CSV table of C-alpha atoms in Angstrom, one decimal:
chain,number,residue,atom,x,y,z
L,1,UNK,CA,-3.4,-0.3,28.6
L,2,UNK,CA,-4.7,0.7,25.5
L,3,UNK,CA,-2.9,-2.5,23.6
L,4,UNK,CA,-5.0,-4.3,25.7
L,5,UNK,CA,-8.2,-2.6,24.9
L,6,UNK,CA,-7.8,-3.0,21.4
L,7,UNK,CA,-6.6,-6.9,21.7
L,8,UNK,CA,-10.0,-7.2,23.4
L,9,UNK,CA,-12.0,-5.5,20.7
L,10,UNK,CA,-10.2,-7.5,18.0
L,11,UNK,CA,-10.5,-10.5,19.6
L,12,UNK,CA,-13.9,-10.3,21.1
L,13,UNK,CA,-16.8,-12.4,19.6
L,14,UNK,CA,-18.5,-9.2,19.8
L,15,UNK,CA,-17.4,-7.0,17.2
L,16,UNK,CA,-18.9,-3.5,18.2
L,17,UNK,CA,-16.9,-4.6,21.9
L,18,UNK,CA,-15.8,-1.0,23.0
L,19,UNK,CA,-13.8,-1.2,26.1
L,20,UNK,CA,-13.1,2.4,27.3
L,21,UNK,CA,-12.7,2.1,30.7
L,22,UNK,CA,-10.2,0.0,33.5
L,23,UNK,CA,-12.9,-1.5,35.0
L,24,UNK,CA,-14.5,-2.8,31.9
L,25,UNK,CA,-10.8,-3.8,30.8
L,26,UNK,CA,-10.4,-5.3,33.7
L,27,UNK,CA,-13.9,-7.5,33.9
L,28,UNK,CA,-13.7,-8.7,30.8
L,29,UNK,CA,-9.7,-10.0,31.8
L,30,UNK,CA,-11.2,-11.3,35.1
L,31,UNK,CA,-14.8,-11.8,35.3
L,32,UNK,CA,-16.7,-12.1,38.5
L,33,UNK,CA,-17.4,-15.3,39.6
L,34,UNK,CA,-21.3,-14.9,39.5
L,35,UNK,CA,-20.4,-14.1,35.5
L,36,UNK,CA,-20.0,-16.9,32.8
L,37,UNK,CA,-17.1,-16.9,29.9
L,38,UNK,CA,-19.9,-18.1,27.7
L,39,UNK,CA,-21.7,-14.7,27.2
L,40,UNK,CA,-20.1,-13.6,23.8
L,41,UNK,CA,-19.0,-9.9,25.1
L,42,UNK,CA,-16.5,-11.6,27.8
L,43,UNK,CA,-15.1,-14.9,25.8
L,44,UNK,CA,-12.1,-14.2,23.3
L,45,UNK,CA,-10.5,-16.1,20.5
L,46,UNK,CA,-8.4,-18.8,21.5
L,47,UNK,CA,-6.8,-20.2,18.1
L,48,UNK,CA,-6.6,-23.8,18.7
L,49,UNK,CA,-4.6,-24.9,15.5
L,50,UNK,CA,-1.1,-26.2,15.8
L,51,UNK,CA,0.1,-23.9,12.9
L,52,UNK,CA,-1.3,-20.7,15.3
L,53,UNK,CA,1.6,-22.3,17.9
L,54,UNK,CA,4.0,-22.8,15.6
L,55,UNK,CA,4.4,-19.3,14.2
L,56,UNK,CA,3.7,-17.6,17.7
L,57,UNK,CA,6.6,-19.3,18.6
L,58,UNK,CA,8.7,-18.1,15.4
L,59,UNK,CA,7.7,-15.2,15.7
L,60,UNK,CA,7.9,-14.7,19.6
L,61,UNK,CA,11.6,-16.2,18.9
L,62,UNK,CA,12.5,-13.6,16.6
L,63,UNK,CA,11.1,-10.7,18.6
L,64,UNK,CA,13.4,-12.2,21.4
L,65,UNK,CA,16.5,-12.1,19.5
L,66,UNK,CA,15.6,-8.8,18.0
L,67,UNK,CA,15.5,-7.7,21.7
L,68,UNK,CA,18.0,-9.3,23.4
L,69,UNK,CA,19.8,-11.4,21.0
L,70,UNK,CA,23.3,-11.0,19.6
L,71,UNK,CA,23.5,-8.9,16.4
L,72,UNK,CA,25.3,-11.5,14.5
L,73,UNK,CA,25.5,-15.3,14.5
L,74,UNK,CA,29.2,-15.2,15.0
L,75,UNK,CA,27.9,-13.7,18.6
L,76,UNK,CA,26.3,-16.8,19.7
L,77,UNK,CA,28.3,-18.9,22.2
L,78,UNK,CA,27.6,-22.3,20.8
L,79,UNK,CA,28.8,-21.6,17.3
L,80,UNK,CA,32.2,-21.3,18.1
L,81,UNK,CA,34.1,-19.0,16.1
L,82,UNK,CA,32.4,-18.0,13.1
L,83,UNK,CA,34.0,-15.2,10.7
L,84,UNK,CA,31.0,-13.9,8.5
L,85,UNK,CA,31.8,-10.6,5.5
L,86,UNK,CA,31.2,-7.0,6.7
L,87,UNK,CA,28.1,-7.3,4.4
L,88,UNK,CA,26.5,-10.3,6.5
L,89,UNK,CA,23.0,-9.8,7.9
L,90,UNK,CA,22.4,-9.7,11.8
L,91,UNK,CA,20.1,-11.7,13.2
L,92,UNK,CA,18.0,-9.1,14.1
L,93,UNK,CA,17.4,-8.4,10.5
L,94,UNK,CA,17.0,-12.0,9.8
L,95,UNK,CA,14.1,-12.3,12.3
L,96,UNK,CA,12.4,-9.6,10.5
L,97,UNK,CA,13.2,-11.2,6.5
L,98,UNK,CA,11.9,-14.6,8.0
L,99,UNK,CA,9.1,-13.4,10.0
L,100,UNK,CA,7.7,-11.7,6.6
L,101,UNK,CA,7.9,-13.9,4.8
L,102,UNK,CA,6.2,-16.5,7.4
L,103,UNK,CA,3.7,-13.6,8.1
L,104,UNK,CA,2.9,-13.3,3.7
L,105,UNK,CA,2.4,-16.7,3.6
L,106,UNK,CA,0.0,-16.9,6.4
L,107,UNK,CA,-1.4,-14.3,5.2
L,108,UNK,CA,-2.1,-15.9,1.7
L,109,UNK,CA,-3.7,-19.1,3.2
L,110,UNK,CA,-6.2,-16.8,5.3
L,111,UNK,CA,-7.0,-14.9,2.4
L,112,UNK,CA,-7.7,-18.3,0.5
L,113,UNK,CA,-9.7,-19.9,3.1
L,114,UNK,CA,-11.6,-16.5,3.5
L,115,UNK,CA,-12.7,-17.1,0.2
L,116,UNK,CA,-13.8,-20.9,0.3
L,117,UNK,CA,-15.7,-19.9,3.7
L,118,UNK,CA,-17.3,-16.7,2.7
L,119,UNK,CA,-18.4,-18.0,-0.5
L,120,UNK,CA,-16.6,-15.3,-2.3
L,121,UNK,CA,-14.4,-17.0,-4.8
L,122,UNK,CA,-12.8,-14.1,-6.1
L,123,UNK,CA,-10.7,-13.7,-2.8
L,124,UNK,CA,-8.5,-17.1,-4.1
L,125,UNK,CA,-7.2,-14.8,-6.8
L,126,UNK,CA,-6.2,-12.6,-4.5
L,127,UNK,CA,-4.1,-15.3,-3.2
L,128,UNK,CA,-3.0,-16.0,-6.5
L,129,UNK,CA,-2.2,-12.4,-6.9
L,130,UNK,CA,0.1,-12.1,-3.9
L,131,UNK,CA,2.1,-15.5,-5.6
L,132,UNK,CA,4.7,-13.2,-7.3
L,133,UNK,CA,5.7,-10.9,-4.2
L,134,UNK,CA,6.6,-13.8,-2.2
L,135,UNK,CA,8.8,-15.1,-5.4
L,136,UNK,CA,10.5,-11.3,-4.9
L,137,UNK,CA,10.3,-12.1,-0.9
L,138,UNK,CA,12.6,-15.9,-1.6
L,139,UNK,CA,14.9,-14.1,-4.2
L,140,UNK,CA,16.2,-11.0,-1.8
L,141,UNK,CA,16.2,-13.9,1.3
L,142,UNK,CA,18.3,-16.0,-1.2
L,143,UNK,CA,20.5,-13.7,-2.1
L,144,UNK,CA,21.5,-12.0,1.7
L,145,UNK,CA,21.6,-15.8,2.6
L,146,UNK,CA,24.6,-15.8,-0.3
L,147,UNK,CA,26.0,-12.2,1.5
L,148,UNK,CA,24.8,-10.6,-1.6
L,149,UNK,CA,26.6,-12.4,-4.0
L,150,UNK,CA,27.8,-10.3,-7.1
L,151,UNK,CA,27.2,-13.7,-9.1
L,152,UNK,CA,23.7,-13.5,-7.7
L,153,UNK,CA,22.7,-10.2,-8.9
L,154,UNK,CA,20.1,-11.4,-10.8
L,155,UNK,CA,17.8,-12.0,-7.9
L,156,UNK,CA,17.6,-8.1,-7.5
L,157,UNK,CA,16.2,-7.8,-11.0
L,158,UNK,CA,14.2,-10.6,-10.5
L,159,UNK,CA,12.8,-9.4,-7.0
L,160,UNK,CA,12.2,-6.4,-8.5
L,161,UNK,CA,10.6,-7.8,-11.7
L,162,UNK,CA,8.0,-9.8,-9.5
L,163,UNK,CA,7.1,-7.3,-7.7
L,164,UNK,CA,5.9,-5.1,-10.4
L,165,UNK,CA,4.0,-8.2,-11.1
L,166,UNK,CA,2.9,-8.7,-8.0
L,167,UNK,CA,1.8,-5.2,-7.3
L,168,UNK,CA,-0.1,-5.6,-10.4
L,169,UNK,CA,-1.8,-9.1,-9.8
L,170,UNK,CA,-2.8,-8.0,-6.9
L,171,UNK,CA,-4.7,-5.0,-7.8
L,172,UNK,CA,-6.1,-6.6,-10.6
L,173,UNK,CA,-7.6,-9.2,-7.8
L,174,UNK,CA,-8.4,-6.6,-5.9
L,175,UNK,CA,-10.9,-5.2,-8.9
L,176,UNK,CA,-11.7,-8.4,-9.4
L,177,UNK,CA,-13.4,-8.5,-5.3
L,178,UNK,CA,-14.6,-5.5,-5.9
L,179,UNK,CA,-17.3,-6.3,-9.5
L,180,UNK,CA,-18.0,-10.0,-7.4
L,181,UNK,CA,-19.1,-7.6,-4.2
L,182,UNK,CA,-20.8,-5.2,-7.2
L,183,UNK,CA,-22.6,-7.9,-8.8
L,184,UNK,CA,-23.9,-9.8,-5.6
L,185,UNK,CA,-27.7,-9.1,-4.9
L,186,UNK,CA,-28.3,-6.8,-2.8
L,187,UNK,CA,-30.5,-8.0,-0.5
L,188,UNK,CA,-27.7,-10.0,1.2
């Protein structure tokens, strides 16, 4: 119940929506009929872009196997037999690597569109800024995709590396945000 109150308040065109009770839960889920979905407290966000769909369904795919799955490909029926090394990732864990790294850049395009929208351009450096952590986010998926290769142990320094760097970038965007919001009139 309360996962589904606070879908509704995040979703909701309103954004003071408070849902507290089952009934109010429950009338803005199923409205009465005399009630239109047009009044701005009852009507959520429906994403209507493709690229919504497409990572719901990674997503919802990976939280299935992570579930329910098998916790190794060598478990799945139509792969035959498949010998993988003690160190091999399941595909649990895998779900979670690729979902991140799905999630990060998703994340990165919001932020950047945020920023053309809003008129704030310093949120595309912030975009910029999180650049190196999804270098560090390819170099450890690289190298479990390898079974952690001792030839390949450079990526660890490397995804290390860039995320120092990215940790820095991004609070230097952050900073950035915060002197544009600073020097933005205030009667705004």
């Amino acid at each position: 119940m309360a996962v589904a109150m606070t879908t509704l308040s995040l979703f909701s065109l309103n954004p003071n929506f408070s849902c507290k009770s089952k009934r109010c839960l429950l009338s803005s889920l199923y409205p009465s009929p005399n009630r239109t979905l047009s009044t701005p407290q009852y009507r959520l966000l429906m994403p209507k872009s493709p690229g919504f769909v497409t990572v719901s369904g990674v997503l919802g795919a990976g939280l299935a196997l992570t579930i329910v799955g098998p916790a190794s490909a060598s478990g799945l029926p139509f792969l035959g037999q498949l010998s993988e090394p003690s160190n091999a990732l399941s595909l649990p864990t895998w779900a979670i690597h690729v979902s991140s790294v799905v999630e990060w850049i998703t994340a990165m395009a919001l932020v950047w569109q945020y920023g053309e929208k809003s008129g704030f351009e310093s949120w595309k450096g912030l975009s910029w800024g999180m650049v190196p952590l999804l270098g560090g986010a390819f170099c450890a998926c690289t190298w479990h995709f390898f079974y952690n290769a001792e030839s390949l142990e450079v990526l660890v320094a490397l995804q290390a590396a860039l995320t120092v760097i990215g940790n820095a970038t991004m609070c230097i965007a952050a900073f950035r945000i915060y002197k544009s919001i600073e020097e933005r009139p205030k009667n705004l």
